[in-house]
Amino acid sequence: MIQKPRGTRDFLPEEMEARRSVEAKMREAARLFGYREVCTPEFEELDLFTLRSGEGIMQEMYVFEDKGGRKLALRPEITAAVIRMYINEAKVAPKPLRWCYFADCFRYERPQKGRYRQFWQFGAELIGADTAMADAEAIMLASEALNATGVTWDLKVGHLAFMKSLLAGLEPAAQRRVMAHLDKKDFEGLSAILAGMGKPDLNDSLTSLVECRTLAEAFEIADAIPEKERVEQTMGILDAAGVRYSLNFGIARGLDYYTGMVFEGFAQNLGAENQILGGGAYRLAHIFGGDDVASVGFAIGFDRVMVSLGEVPVGKDTIAGIVCTDEGRSFALSVARQFRNAGIRAEMDLMGRGLGAQLAHASKTADFAVVIGKREADAGQVTLKDLHSGEQKTLDPAAAIAEVKAYRTC
Ligand code: HAM
């Protein structure tokens, strides 16, 4: 028997309905902020992701060569692709651009609960606004989208300027190594590499920065931050908007393209894989041959949100089983169409079953049986049987539709 590839999942209808209902809440949050959905290819030229995404992502990529010898990769994230699309298609569009997406990504990671090789992200990219208000809007939308799902989570907001000022004396490659340790919260490894670089005192100031929880303390640890005013403004807007967050200047982010404000979200009831949100301000367009446009965005790990939520109650569709004899079939087809036009799920027999067997099947799968034999067809009526109460009556199709609709709303 052939199995699905490791790290991927199948979703049965019940699970898909739950996923779609949660997805709809996130989409609605994005719509209310004015974000419009975009879609990019599942695979891109490999270079798109190797130019600035960072070591971590590069090692996890699904890379392949197509028949034309092109080096391609399944997208490990969507941001780079959205910025590529912006340069290709929308460079001259009025700024800012508010875009969102719900899309699957691929990373060759060791699978475990909440960590998959194919997973879905709900994200947004705000392109062309370089202001504290833009930074704050990305955080507000992420926050609204997650709150709308009902997940219980904590938001941490930071800014790379502090860390970068402490690391200013290191080569870019060394800075990246230090930040990779910070991102993984590997403080032992961090202290070892800093000792190796002959910078043990940097370890103390980085540790104080990671532990500090107020702006005042952070400004003291890393003084003369040019972005001071911007950071204060962003936090001021978040406070005014009533966003609940804590400051954390140890956020380094795993991807290399971030330039300023950064944020992460963590579900309270998940174990190791509890990060459900990541985002920040970044610049990527100029690396892909476009203008040096400022952007800010985030992605929510949709599958982790689903794991955190557990059972999601989903409103059930009312189902009408259209049960008919051969003589009643033509009329039954028209009745089924009328039910569907009225927005009601109507299912007809496909198995060549007799009336009794059709009714038995409907009682397992439907809420109502709409029975149509020769008598009903001749009279232009249906016998509507409530399969929960057993009650039945003969009605014309419009009245039957009204009854089924009334059941739906009660
Ligand atoms: P990221 O932090 O790499 O950021 O991913 C965002 C979220 O995707 C993570 O917080 C996590 O919830 C989820 N995620 C990542 N890997 C997996 C996995 N293997 N299985 C399940 N969920 C996973 C980005 O991707 C950036 N593009 C976010 C961004 C948008 N920054 C600016 N704009």
Coordinates of C-alpha atoms and ligand atoms in Angstrom, one line a residue, residues 57 76-80 101 107 109 114-121 123-125 253-255 257-258 264-265 275-280 282 296-304, ligand 1:
I57 CA 15.8 27.9 5.4
P76 CA 9.6 27.4 2.1
E77 CA 7.7 30.7 2.8
I78 CA 5.7 33.2 0.9
T79 CA 7.3 36.6 1.6
A80 CA 10.1 36.4 -1.0
Y101 CA -2.3 35.0 1.4
R107 CA 10.3 22.7 4.5
E109 CA 12.3 19.4 8.7
G114 CA 3.0 20.9 14.9
R115 CA 6.0 20.6 12.6
Y116 CA 5.3 19.3 9.1
R117 CA 7.0 19.2 5.7
Q118 CA 4.0 20.7 4.1
F119 CA 2.2 23.3 6.2
W120 CA 0.0 26.3 5.7
Q121 CA 0.6 29.9 6.4
G123 CA 0.1 35.9 6.1
A124 CA 0.1 39.5 5.1
E125 CA 2.6 41.9 3.5
R253 CA 14.1 35.8 13.7
G254 CA 15.3 32.8 11.6
L255 CA 15.1 34.6 8.3
Y257 CA 15.8 39.8 5.6
Y258 CA 14.5 41.6 8.7
E264 CA 6.6 36.6 17.4
G265 CA 3.5 34.8 18.9
Q275 CA 5.5 29.5 17.8
I276 CA 2.4 30.3 15.8
L277 CA 3.4 33.7 14.4
G278 CA 6.5 35.4 13.1
G279 CA 7.0 38.7 11.3
G280 CA 8.6 42.1 11.1
Y282 CA 12.2 43.9 6.1
V296 CA 6.5 44.8 6.9
G297 CA 4.5 41.5 7.3
F298 CA 3.9 38.3 9.1
A299 CA 2.9 34.7 8.7
I300 CA 0.8 32.7 11.1
G301 CA 1.5 28.9 11.3
F302 CA -2.1 27.8 10.5
D303 CA -1.5 24.1 11.4
R304 CA -0.2 25.0 14.8
Ligands
HAM1 P1 8.6 31.9 9.9 O1 8.7 32.3 11.3 O2 9.7 31.1 9.3 O3 8.3 33.2 9.1 O4 7.2 31.1 9.7 C1 6.0 31.6 10.2 C2 5.2 30.5 10.9 O5 5.1 29.4 10.1 C3 6.0 30.0 12.2 O6 5.8 30.9 13.3 C4 5.3 28.7 12.4 O7 4.1 28.9 13.1 C5 4.9 28.2 11.0 N1 5.9 27.2 10.6 C6 7.1 27.3 10.2 N2 7.7 26.1 9.9 C7 6.7 25.2 10.1 C8 6.6 23.7 9.9 N3 7.6 23.0 9.5 N4 5.4 23.2 10.3 C9 4.3 23.9 10.7 N5 4.4 25.2 10.8 C10 5.5 25.9 10.5 C11 8.1 33.3 7.8 O8 7.9 32.4 7.1 C12 8.1 34.7 7.3 N6 7.8 34.7 5.8 C13 7.0 35.6 8.0 C14 7.0 37.0 7.4 C15 6.1 37.5 6.5 N7 7.8 38.0 7.7 C16 7.5 39.0 7.0 N8 6.4 38.7 6.3

